[in-house]
């Protein structure tokens, strides 16, 4: 039986283990297959991708990276609401002494770009942790990032959201489904899939259920290319616009279990 949410949580805990944090746990149970099928990518090609970091919580080996995010205004970063949950942070986000966003840096070992403090967090009040619906949060930065880092958010009726559209997902997450976390940014080419592909994979009763109104289905019909643990909150981009945030899935890169993304254009309030 598939239990995507449990896996999402296990994944989050797996991150802690991989990040050499204080709570070492077993690796993600989602260690099923090939993955991300991506390629190394320079941050200059995708300056809107950021890493969420807390070295205190997750250790310094990978610069404290624990989720992804995306710059939608000089002081606003979108991420997944579940990235700010207790299961991940062990408390409330404001209790982290060193919650930062790392921007303009390709390698987590590098020193390029900048680390900017998160001064405020807003979690979508409609986010449902049981079903993962509405998985979106907004971070406010203490200092503005360059305007050139900002990516435009697609509109709800944007053609980029239609099934078949070529899209790319970005992150520093697991590259194998076995807890092999990337040191350097990667991206994978996927396609927007019809809602039915995710409805089939994630029916209600199997944990979380797919909902086409707040979620977006994307992947590789042949499998092999997908987001994975640690990529959560990172962007899914099509036509140069932001269409989704990595949210959940069962395993990584399995053809029958596509990636589920937050449908940003409909979930994001018009004013943030
Ligand atoms: N929940 C995961 C995270 O916290 C993301 C999982 C995405 N999985 C997928 N197969 N697309 O990092």
Short mmCIF file of C-alpha atoms and ligand atoms in Angstrom, two decimals:
data_model
loop_
_atom_site.label_atom_id
_atom_site.label_comp_id
_atom_site.label_asym_id
_atom_site.label_seq_id
_atom_site.Cartn_x
_atom_site.Cartn_y
_atom_site.Cartn_z
CA UNK A 1 0.00 0.00 0.00
CA UNK A 2 1.23 3.44 -0.82
CA UNK A 3 1.38 6.02 1.87
CA UNK A 4 2.71 9.15 0.23
CA UNK A 5 2.36 11.42 3.23
CA UNK A 6 4.10 9.04 5.54
CA UNK A 7 6.79 8.87 2.94
CA UNK A 8 6.97 12.61 2.70
CA UNK A 9 7.51 12.73 6.43
CA UNK A 10 9.97 9.89 6.40
CA UNK A 11 11.73 11.80 3.68
CA UNK A 12 11.90 14.85 5.82
CA UNK A 13 13.39 12.85 8.64
CA UNK A 14 15.71 11.21 6.19
CA UNK A 15 16.92 14.67 5.35
CA UNK A 16 17.84 15.22 8.93
CA UNK A 17 19.83 12.03 8.90
CA UNK A 18 21.58 12.99 5.72
CA UNK A 19 22.19 16.48 6.92
CA UNK A 20 24.07 15.04 9.89
CA UNK A 21 21.63 16.76 12.18
CA UNK A 22 21.08 15.83 15.80
CA UNK A 23 18.26 13.41 15.08
CA UNK A 24 19.82 10.65 13.06
CA UNK A 25 17.07 8.39 11.76
CA UNK A 26 16.76 5.64 9.20
CA UNK A 27 17.08 6.71 5.56
CA UNK A 28 13.86 7.44 3.68
CA UNK A 29 11.61 4.42 3.25
CA UNK A 30 11.06 5.71 -0.27
CA UNK A 31 14.32 4.21 -1.46
CA UNK A 32 12.83 2.52 -4.46
CA UNK A 33 14.43 3.38 -7.71
CA UNK A 34 16.52 5.38 -10.00
CA UNK A 35 15.97 9.07 -9.75
CA UNK A 36 16.03 12.53 -10.51
CA UNK A 37 17.62 11.62 -13.82
CA UNK A 38 18.78 15.19 -13.81
CA UNK A 39 21.86 17.08 -14.77
CA UNK A 40 24.16 19.52 -13.00
CA UNK A 41 22.92 23.07 -13.37
CA UNK A 42 24.56 26.40 -12.58
CA UNK A 43 22.70 28.84 -10.41
CA UNK A 44 23.25 31.54 -13.04
CA UNK A 45 20.89 29.58 -15.32
CA UNK A 46 18.24 29.49 -12.61
CA UNK A 47 18.95 32.38 -10.21
CA UNK A 48 15.46 32.11 -8.69
CA UNK A 49 16.28 28.78 -7.01
CA UNK A 50 17.34 29.05 -3.37
CA UNK A 51 18.23 26.58 -0.63
CA UNK A 52 16.57 26.84 2.78
CA UNK A 53 19.19 26.38 5.46
CA UNK A 54 19.76 25.96 9.16
CA UNK A 55 23.17 24.62 10.14
CA UNK A 56 22.11 24.45 13.77
CA UNK A 57 19.32 22.07 12.93
CA UNK A 58 20.70 20.14 9.95
CA UNK A 59 24.49 20.33 10.33
CA UNK A 60 27.05 22.11 8.21
CA UNK A 61 28.12 19.40 5.76
CA UNK A 62 25.64 20.56 3.15
CA UNK A 63 25.43 24.15 4.39
CA UNK A 64 22.36 23.25 6.45
CA UNK A 65 20.22 22.73 3.32
CA UNK A 66 16.88 21.07 4.06
CA UNK A 67 14.44 22.25 1.36
CA UNK A 68 14.27 24.35 -1.76
CA UNK A 69 12.57 27.65 -2.43
CA UNK A 70 11.97 30.14 -5.21
CA UNK A 71 12.37 33.92 -5.37
CA UNK A 72 9.15 35.64 -6.50
CA UNK A 73 10.03 39.17 -5.33
CA UNK A 74 13.32 40.62 -3.97
CA UNK A 75 12.26 39.91 -0.36
CA UNK A 76 9.80 37.05 -0.93
CA UNK A 77 10.57 33.36 -1.33
CA UNK A 78 7.99 30.63 -1.85
CA UNK A 79 8.49 27.19 -0.40
CA UNK A 80 6.39 24.20 0.64
CA UNK A 81 4.39 24.57 3.87
CA UNK A 82 5.50 21.10 4.95
CA UNK A 83 9.13 22.33 4.95
CA UNK A 84 8.23 24.51 7.94
CA UNK A 85 6.38 21.77 9.81
CA UNK A 86 7.34 20.48 13.26
CA UNK A 87 8.30 17.12 11.79
CA UNK A 88 11.02 18.87 9.81
CA UNK A 89 12.11 21.72 12.06
CA UNK A 90 11.44 20.15 15.45
CA UNK A 91 9.62 23.31 16.46
CA UNK A 92 8.35 26.54 14.99
CA UNK A 93 10.35 28.28 12.23
CA UNK A 94 11.03 31.35 14.38
CA UNK A 95 12.67 29.10 16.97
CA UNK A 96 15.49 28.34 14.53
CA UNK A 97 18.39 30.55 15.51
CA UNK A 98 19.88 30.62 12.01
CA UNK A 99 17.13 30.21 9.43
CA UNK A 100 18.52 31.56 6.15
CA UNK A 101 17.99 31.36 2.42
CA UNK A 102 21.08 30.67 0.32
CA UNK A 103 20.85 32.48 -3.03
CA UNK A 104 23.22 32.68 -5.97
CA UNK A 105 25.20 29.57 -4.95
CA UNK A 106 25.49 26.44 -7.10
CA UNK A 107 27.45 24.21 -4.73
CA UNK A 108 26.56 23.84 -1.08
CA UNK A 109 30.31 23.57 -0.50
CA UNK A 110 30.89 26.90 -2.20
CA UNK A 111 30.93 30.42 -0.86
CA UNK A 112 29.37 32.25 -3.77
CA UNK A 113 26.15 34.19 -3.65
CA UNK A 114 24.69 35.22 -0.34
CA UNK A 115 22.97 33.95 2.75
CA UNK A 116 20.04 36.07 3.80
CA UNK A 117 18.16 35.76 7.04
CA UNK A 118 14.50 34.84 7.03
CA UNK A 119 12.68 37.52 9.02
CA UNK A 120 9.13 36.26 8.65
CA UNK A 121 7.14 33.23 7.61
CA UNK A 122 3.56 32.87 6.40
CA UNK A 123 2.02 29.43 6.05
CA UNK A 124 -1.01 29.10 3.78
CA UNK A 125 -3.93 28.86 6.24
CA UNK A 126 -5.63 26.45 3.83
CA UNK A 127 -2.66 24.04 3.99
CA UNK A 128 -3.88 20.63 5.16
CA UNK A 129 -1.09 18.56 6.66
CA UNK A 130 -3.15 15.39 6.43
CA UNK A 131 -3.78 15.59 2.67
CA UNK A 132 -0.88 17.95 1.80
CA UNK A 133 -3.34 20.17 -0.08
CA UNK A 134 -2.30 23.83 -0.39
CA UNK A 135 1.35 23.06 0.40
CA UNK A 136 2.73 26.60 0.21
CA UNK A 137 4.48 29.06 2.52
CA UNK A 138 5.99 32.50 1.96
CA UNK A 139 9.27 33.57 3.55
CA UNK A 140 10.14 37.23 4.01
CA UNK A 141 13.84 38.05 3.74
CA UNK A 142 15.67 40.52 5.97
CA UNK A 143 17.54 41.88 2.93
CA UNK A 144 16.46 42.24 -0.71
CA UNK A 145 17.92 39.96 -3.37
CA UNK A 146 18.69 41.36 -6.83
CA UNK A 147 15.64 41.95 -9.01
CA UNK A 148 17.31 39.72 -11.62
CA UNK A 149 16.75 36.68 -9.36
CA UNK A 150 12.96 37.04 -9.48
CA UNK A 151 10.86 34.62 -11.55
CA UNK A 152 7.35 35.41 -12.72
CA UNK A 153 4.52 33.30 -11.37
CA UNK A 154 2.23 31.84 -14.06
CA UNK A 155 -1.43 32.84 -14.05
CA UNK A 156 -4.07 30.20 -13.27
CA UNK A 157 -5.13 30.07 -16.94
CA UNK A 158 -1.54 29.96 -18.27
CA UNK A 159 -1.07 27.49 -21.12
CA UNK A 160 2.15 26.36 -19.37
CA UNK A 161 -0.08 24.41 -16.97
CA UNK A 162 -1.55 22.20 -19.70
CA UNK A 163 -0.64 18.52 -19.87
CA UNK A 164 2.24 17.84 -22.20
CA UNK A 165 4.10 21.06 -21.44
CA UNK A 166 7.85 20.62 -21.00
CA UNK A 167 8.97 21.73 -17.55
CA UNK A 168 12.04 21.57 -15.34
CA UNK A 169 12.39 20.90 -11.63
CA UNK A 170 15.38 22.12 -9.62
CA UNK A 171 16.94 21.12 -6.32
CA UNK A 172 19.74 19.85 -4.10
CA UNK A 173 17.76 16.78 -3.05
CA UNK A 174 18.27 13.03 -3.24
CA UNK A 175 19.59 11.89 -6.61
CA UNK A 176 18.98 8.15 -6.18
CA UNK A 177 16.02 7.68 -3.84
CA UNK A 178 18.45 6.17 -1.36
CA UNK A 179 19.53 9.24 0.53
CA UNK A 180 22.28 10.36 -1.85
CA UNK A 181 21.85 14.09 -1.37
CA UNK A 182 23.36 16.38 -3.98
CA UNK A 183 26.09 18.88 -3.15
CA UNK A 184 25.47 20.86 -6.28
CA UNK A 185 22.28 22.13 -7.89
CA UNK A 186 20.58 19.77 -10.35
CA UNK A 187 17.59 19.97 -12.61
CA UNK A 188 15.47 17.35 -14.32
CA UNK A 189 13.30 17.74 -17.39
CA UNK A 190 9.77 16.51 -16.84
CA UNK A 191 6.34 17.11 -18.37
CA UNK A 192 3.12 18.39 -16.95
CA UNK A 193 0.88 15.31 -16.83
CA UNK A 194 -2.91 15.10 -16.91
CA UNK A 195 -4.58 15.14 -13.49
CA UNK A 196 -5.75 11.59 -14.20
CA UNK A 197 -2.17 10.30 -14.09
CA UNK A 198 -1.87 11.40 -10.45
CA UNK A 199 -5.49 10.56 -9.59
CA UNK A 200 -4.79 7.01 -10.71
CA UNK A 201 -1.58 6.82 -8.70
CA UNK A 202 -2.83 8.51 -5.58
CA UNK A 203 -6.42 7.59 -4.88
CA UNK A 204 -8.09 8.58 -1.68
CA UNK A 205 -7.75 5.87 0.91
CA UNK A 206 -4.08 5.35 0.17
CA UNK A 207 -2.93 8.13 2.51
CA UNK A 208 -2.89 11.42 0.69
CA UNK A 209 -5.07 11.82 -2.35
CA UNK A 210 -4.34 13.89 -5.43
CA UNK A 211 -6.52 16.99 -5.91
CA UNK A 212 -6.29 18.76 -9.22
CA UNK A 213 -7.54 22.08 -7.82
CA UNK A 214 -4.57 22.62 -5.49
CA UNK A 215 -2.01 20.18 -6.92
CA UNK A 216 -0.22 19.72 -10.21
CA UNK A 217 0.97 16.41 -11.62
CA UNK A 218 4.33 16.19 -13.42
CA UNK A 219 6.92 13.61 -14.27
CA UNK A 220 8.34 11.39 -16.93
CA UNK A 221 5.83 8.90 -18.36
CA UNK A 222 8.75 6.51 -18.72
CA UNK A 223 10.01 7.13 -15.20
CA UNK A 224 13.52 8.05 -14.14
CA UNK A 225 13.13 11.82 -14.00
CA UNK A 226 11.56 13.28 -10.93
CA UNK A 227 12.05 15.36 -7.83
CA UNK A 228 12.91 13.50 -4.64
CA UNK A 229 13.40 14.03 -0.90
CA UNK A 230 15.16 17.28 -0.16
CA UNK A 231 13.82 18.97 -3.28
CA UNK A 232 10.58 20.00 -1.56
CA UNK A 233 9.64 23.63 -1.90
CA UNK A 234 11.79 24.00 -5.02
CA UNK A 235 10.45 25.23 -8.35
CA UNK A 236 8.78 23.55 -11.30
CA UNK A 237 9.22 25.95 -14.20
CA UNK A 238 7.63 25.97 -17.65
CA UNK A 239 7.83 28.62 -20.35
CA UNK A 240 10.06 30.69 -18.06
CA UNK A 241 7.33 30.94 -15.44
CA UNK A 242 6.81 29.28 -12.06
CA UNK A 243 4.01 26.72 -12.16
CA UNK A 244 4.66 24.43 -9.17
CA UNK A 245 6.56 23.66 -5.98
CA UNK A 246 7.89 20.19 -5.18
CA UNK A 247 5.41 18.77 -2.67
CA UNK A 248 5.14 14.97 -2.47
CA UNK A 249 5.15 11.63 -4.24
CA UNK A 250 5.56 7.95 -3.65
CA UNK A 251 9.14 6.91 -4.20
CA UNK A 252 11.05 8.86 -6.81
CA UNK A 253 11.13 8.45 -10.57
CA UNK A 254 8.72 5.54 -10.78
CA UNK A 255 6.70 5.77 -14.01
CA UNK A 256 3.44 4.84 -12.26
CA UNK A 257 3.92 7.37 -9.43
CA UNK A 258 4.48 10.88 -10.81
CA UNK A 259 5.60 13.84 -8.73
CA UNK A 260 2.95 15.97 -7.06
CA UNK A 261 3.50 19.73 -6.99
CA UNK A 262 1.68 22.62 -5.35
CA UNK A 263 -0.36 24.36 -8.07
CA UNK A 264 1.18 27.76 -7.32
CA UNK A 265 -0.93 29.99 -9.61
CA UNK A 266 -4.16 28.98 -7.86
CA UNK A 267 -2.87 28.43 -4.32
CA UNK A 268 -0.84 31.65 -4.04
CA UNK A 269 -2.94 34.62 -2.91
CA UNK A 270 -2.81 37.48 -5.40
CA UNK A 271 -1.09 39.77 -2.88
CA UNK A 272 1.76 38.55 -0.73
N1 LIG B 1 8.33 15.46 0.35
C1 LIG B 1 9.61 15.53 -0.28
C2 LIG B 1 10.49 16.54 0.44
O1 LIG B 1 10.16 16.89 1.57
C3 LIG B 1 9.50 15.75 -1.76
C4 LIG B 1 9.10 14.51 -2.44
C5 LIG B 1 8.92 14.68 -3.91
N2 LIG B 1 8.83 13.36 -4.44
C6 LIG B 1 8.65 13.06 -5.72
N3 LIG B 1 8.64 11.84 -6.07
N4 LIG B 1 8.49 14.00 -6.62
O2 LIG B 1 11.58 16.85 0.05
#
